[in-house]
XYZ file of C-alpha atoms in Angstrom:
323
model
C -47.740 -61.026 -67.315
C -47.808 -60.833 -63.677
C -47.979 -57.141 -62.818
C -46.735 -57.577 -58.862
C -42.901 -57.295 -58.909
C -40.706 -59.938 -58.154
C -42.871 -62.734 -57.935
C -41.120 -65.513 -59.438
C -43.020 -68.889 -58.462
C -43.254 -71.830 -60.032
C -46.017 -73.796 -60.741
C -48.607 -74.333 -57.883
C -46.783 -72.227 -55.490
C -47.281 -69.496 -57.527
C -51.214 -70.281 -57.671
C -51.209 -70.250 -53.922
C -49.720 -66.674 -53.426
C -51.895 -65.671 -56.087
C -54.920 -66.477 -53.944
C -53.497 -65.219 -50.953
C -52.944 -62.272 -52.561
C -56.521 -62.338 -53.564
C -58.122 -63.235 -50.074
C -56.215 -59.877 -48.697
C -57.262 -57.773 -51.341
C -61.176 -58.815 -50.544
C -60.273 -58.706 -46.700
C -58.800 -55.520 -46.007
C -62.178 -53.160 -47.498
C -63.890 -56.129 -45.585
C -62.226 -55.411 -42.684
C -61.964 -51.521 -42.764
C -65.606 -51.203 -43.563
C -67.053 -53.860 -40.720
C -64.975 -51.873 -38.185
C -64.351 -48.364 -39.590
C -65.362 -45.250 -36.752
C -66.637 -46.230 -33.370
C -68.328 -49.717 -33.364
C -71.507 -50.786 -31.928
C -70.704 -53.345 -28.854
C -71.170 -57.017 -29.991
C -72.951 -59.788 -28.126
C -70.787 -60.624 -25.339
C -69.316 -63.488 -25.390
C -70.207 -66.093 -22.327
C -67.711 -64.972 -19.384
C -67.077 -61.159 -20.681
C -65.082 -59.347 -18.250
C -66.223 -55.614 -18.666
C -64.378 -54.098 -16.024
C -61.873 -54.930 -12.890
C -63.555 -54.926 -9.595
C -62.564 -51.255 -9.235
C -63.342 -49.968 -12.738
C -60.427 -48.997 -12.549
C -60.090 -50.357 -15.742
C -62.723 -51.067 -18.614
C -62.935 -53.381 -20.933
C -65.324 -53.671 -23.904
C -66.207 -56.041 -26.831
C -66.231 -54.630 -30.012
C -67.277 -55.823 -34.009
C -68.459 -59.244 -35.139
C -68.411 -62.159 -32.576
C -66.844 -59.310 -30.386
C -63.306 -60.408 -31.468
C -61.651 -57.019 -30.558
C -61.179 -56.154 -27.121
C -61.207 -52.481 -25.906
C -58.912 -51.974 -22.583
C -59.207 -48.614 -20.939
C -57.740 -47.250 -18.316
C -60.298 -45.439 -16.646
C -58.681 -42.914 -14.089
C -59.106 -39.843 -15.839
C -59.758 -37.171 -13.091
C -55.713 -38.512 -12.500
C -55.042 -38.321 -16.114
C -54.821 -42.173 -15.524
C -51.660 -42.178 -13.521
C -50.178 -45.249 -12.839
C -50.739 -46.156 -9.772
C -51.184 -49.761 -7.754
C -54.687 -49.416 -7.772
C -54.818 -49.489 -11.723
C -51.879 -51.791 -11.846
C -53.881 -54.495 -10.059
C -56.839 -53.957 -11.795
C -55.071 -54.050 -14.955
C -53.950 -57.447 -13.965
C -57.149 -58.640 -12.894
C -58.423 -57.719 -16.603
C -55.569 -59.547 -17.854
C -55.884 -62.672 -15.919
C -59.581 -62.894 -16.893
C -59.344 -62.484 -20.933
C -56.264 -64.719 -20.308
C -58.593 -67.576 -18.347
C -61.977 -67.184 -19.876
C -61.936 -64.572 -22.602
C -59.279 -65.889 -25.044
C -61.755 -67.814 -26.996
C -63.402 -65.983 -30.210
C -60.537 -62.965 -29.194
C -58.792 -61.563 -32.132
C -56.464 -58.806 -31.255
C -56.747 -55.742 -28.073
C -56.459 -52.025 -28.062
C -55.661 -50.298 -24.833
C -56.109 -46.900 -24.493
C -57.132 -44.131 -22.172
C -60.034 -42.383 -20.797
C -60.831 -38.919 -20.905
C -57.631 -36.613 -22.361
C -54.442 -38.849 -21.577
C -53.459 -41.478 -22.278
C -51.596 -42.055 -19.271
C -49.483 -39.162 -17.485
C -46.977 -41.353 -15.734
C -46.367 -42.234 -12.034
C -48.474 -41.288 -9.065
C -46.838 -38.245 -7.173
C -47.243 -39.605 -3.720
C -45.886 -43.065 -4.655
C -43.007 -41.341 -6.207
C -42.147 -39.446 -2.806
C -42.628 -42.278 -0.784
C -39.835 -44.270 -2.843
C -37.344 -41.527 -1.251
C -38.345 -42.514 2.068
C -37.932 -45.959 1.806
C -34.756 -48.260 2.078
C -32.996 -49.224 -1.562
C -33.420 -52.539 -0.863
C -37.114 -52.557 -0.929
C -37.697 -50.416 -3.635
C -35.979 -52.295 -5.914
C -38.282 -55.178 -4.941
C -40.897 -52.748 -5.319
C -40.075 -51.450 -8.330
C -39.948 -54.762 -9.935
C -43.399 -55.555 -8.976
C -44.841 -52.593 -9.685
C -43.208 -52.985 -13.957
C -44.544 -56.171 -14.039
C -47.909 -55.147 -13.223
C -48.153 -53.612 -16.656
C -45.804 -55.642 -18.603
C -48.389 -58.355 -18.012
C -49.599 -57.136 -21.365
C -47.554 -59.221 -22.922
C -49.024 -62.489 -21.614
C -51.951 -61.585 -23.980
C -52.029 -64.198 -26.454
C -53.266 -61.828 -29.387
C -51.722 -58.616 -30.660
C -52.247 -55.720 -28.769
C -52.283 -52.062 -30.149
C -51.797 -48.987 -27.916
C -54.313 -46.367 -29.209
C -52.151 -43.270 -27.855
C -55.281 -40.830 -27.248
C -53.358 -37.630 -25.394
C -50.262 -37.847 -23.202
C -48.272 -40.456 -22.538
C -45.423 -40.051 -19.922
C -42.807 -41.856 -18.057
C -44.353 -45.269 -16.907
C -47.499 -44.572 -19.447
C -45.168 -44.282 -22.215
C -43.519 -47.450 -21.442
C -46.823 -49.178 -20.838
C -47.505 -48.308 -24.565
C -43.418 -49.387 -25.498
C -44.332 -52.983 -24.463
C -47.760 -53.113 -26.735
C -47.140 -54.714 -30.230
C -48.168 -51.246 -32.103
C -48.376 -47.809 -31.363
C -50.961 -45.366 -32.901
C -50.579 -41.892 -31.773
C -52.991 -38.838 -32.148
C -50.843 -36.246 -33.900
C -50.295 -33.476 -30.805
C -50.241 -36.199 -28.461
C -47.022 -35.378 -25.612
C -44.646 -38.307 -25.105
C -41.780 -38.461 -23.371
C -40.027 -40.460 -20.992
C -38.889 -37.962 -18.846
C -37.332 -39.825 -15.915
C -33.751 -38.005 -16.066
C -35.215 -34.741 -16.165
C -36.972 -35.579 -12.586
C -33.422 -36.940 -11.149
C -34.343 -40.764 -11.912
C -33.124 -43.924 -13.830
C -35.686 -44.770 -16.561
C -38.091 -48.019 -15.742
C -40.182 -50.353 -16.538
C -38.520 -52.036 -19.959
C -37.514 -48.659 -21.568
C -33.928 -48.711 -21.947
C -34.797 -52.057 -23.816
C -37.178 -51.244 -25.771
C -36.927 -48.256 -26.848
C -33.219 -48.812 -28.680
C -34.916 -51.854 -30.486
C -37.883 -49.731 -31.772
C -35.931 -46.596 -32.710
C -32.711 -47.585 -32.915
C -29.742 -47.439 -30.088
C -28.654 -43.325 -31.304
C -32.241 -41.951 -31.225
C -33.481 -44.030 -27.638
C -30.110 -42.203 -26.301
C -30.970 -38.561 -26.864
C -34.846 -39.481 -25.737
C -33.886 -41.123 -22.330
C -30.765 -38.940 -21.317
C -32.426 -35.103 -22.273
C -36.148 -36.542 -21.206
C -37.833 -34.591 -24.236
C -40.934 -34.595 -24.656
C -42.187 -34.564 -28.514
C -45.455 -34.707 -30.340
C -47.289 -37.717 -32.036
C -46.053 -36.738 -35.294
C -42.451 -36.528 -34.428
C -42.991 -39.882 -32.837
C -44.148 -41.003 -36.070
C -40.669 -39.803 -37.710
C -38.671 -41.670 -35.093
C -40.539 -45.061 -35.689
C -41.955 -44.585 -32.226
C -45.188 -44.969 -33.478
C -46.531 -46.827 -36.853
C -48.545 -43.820 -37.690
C -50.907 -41.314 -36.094
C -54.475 -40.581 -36.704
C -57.047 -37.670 -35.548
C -58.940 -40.440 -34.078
C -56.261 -42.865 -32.750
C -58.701 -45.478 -31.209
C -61.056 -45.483 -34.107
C -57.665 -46.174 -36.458
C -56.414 -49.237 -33.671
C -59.949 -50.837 -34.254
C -59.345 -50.593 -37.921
C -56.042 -52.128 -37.650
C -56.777 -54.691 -34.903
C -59.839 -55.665 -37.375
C -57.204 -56.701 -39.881
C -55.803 -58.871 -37.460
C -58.649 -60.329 -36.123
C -59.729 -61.470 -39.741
C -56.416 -62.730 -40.222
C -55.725 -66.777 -39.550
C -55.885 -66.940 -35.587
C -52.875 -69.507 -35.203
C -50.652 -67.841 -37.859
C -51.575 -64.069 -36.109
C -50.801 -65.779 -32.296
C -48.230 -67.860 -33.285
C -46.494 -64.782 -35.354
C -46.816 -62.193 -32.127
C -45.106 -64.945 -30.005
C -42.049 -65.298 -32.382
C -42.316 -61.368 -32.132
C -41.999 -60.738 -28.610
C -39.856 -63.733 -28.025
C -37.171 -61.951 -30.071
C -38.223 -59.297 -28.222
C -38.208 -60.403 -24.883
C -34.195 -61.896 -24.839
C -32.490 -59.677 -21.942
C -35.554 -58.423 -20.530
C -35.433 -59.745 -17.746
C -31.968 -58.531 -16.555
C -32.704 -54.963 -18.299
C -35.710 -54.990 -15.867
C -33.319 -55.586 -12.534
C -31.080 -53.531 -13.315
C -33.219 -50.386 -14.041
C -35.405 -51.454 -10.864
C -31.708 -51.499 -9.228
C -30.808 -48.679 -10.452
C -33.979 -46.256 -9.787
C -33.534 -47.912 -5.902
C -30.293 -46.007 -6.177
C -31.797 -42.598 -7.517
C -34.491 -42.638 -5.130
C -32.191 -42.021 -2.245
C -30.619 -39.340 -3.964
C -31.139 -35.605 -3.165
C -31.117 -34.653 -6.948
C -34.222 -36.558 -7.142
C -35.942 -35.602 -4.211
C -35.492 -31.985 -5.527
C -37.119 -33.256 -9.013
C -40.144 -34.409 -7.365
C -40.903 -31.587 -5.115
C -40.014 -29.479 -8.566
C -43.399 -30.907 -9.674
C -45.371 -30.167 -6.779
C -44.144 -27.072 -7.015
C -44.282 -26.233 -10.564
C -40.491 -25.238 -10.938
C -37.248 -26.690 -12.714
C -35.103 -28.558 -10.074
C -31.672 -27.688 -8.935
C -29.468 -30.522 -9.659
C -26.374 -30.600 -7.857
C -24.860 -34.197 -7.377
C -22.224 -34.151 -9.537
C -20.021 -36.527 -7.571
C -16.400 -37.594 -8.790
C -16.001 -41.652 -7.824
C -12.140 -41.358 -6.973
C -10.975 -42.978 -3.540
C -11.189 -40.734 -0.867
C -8.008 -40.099 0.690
């Protein structure tokens, strides 16, 4: 008697989920052992790209043949801020596992260094978008999102490791990985609204497809920030973990073990489903923030921050014809 529930296969096909079956079962201990805890760095492969020309970003090798690669965002006297300084090096990490690295790789984690994972946008970028024309910043804007969404050219799945906070921008960054893994009192939030600003950067379509359309609502229009576990209840995050980068590498080690075309070929029909409407969700929020940004609410919310106080909102317009 076959003792896994509704399998009802004829004949060979049954014999071939059967082994399947099998090769997982001696897999996963395979995989969880080889990679469990903090793993030793594996012979590069030839044409390793271990950091951007800034180190601004890091990048490491990890487990047999290296087939795990380790992104980090390495700005952590800014509590790795997003800034266009780590956006371009990000990109020039990208570009290079994308032209040289792709062979032997397996899956990525990205995380951060030092406490956060990544705190958001760069103060002084964010007060020089006031001072600029609408126009431009929505140009701007649309640049600077695509800096990180470039993740998603990555050919392999990719797994944020969510090590501390994760605001704003950073949070988003992690929205357009495959998988979230969150420590438990990690802080996310995407807190635009609550700083006078139109959310960015993908999140008003991502977020409703991850957790749902009622949930993504009360997140982007109050701004709250929660914890890794309540992320965990929303769906925000597969799980969390005391040590979130040692539990990516496990799971990105059960990827990497997996068949290479099936795993590629499985995170493109993924994030092509994904991926329909991004493209005018990203104009629109990039035209939208251009329209914030000239606003005096959100001038107020970013001096707020420098100055460690709530801001005083007070647009509330009415949009009747003036007499």
């Amino acid at each position: 008697k076959n003792e896994r529930p509704s399998l009802v296969i004829a004949g060979s096909l049954c014999h071939g989920v059967a082994v399947m079956l099998r090769l997982w079962d001696v897999a996963r201990p395979l995989a969880r052992s080889s990679f469990r805890g903090r793993l030793p760095l594996a012979a590069p492969p030839r044409g390793l790209c271990s950091s951007s020309s800034s180190d601004a970003v890091v990048v490491e090798r990890v487990g047999p043949e290296g087939r795990i690669a380790i992104i980090r965002l390495n700005r952590p006297d800014k509590l790795n801020a997003m800034t266009t300084e780590l956006g371009d090096a990000f990109v020039e990490v990208v570009a290079k596992l994308n032209r040289d690295d792709a062979q032997g790789l397996g899956a990525v984690v990205i995380t951060g260094a030092g406490k956060a994972f990544s705190a958001g946008g760069d103060l002084q970028f964010l007060r020089d978008r006031h001072t600029d024309t609408p126009s431009r910043n929505a140009s701007i804007m649309r640049t600077f999102y695509q800096r990180f969404l470039c993740v998603r050219s990555l050919p392999v799945p990719v797994i944020a490791a969510i090590n501390g906070p994760a605001i704003g921008a950073g949070l988003c960054f992690a929205l357009a990985c495959d998988v979230r893994i969150a420590a438990p009192k990690a802080k996310m939030g995407l807190t635009f609204t609550a700083l006078g600003l139109h959310p960015g950067m993908g999140a008003t379509h991502f977020l409703p497809s991850i957790v749902g359309p009622q949930v993504a609502a009360e997140l982007l229009l109050t701004g709250k920030v929660i914890s890794g576990e309540e992320a965990a209840q929303y769906g925000l995050v597969a799980r969390t973990a005391e040590d979130p980068l040692a539990a990516a590498i496990e799971s990105a080690a059960a990827m990497a073990v997996a068949g290479p075309v099936a795993v590629r070929t499985t995170v493109r029909s993924l994030r092509m489903r994904q991926d329909v409407g991004l493209d005018q969700a990203l104009q629109r929020e990039a035209d939208s923030q251009a329209q914030c940004y000239a606003s005096l609410d959100y001038r107020d919310g970013i001096e707020a921050i420098a100055e460690k106080r709530k801001p005083n909102f007070v647009q509330f317009e009415h949009y009747r014809e003036q007499a």
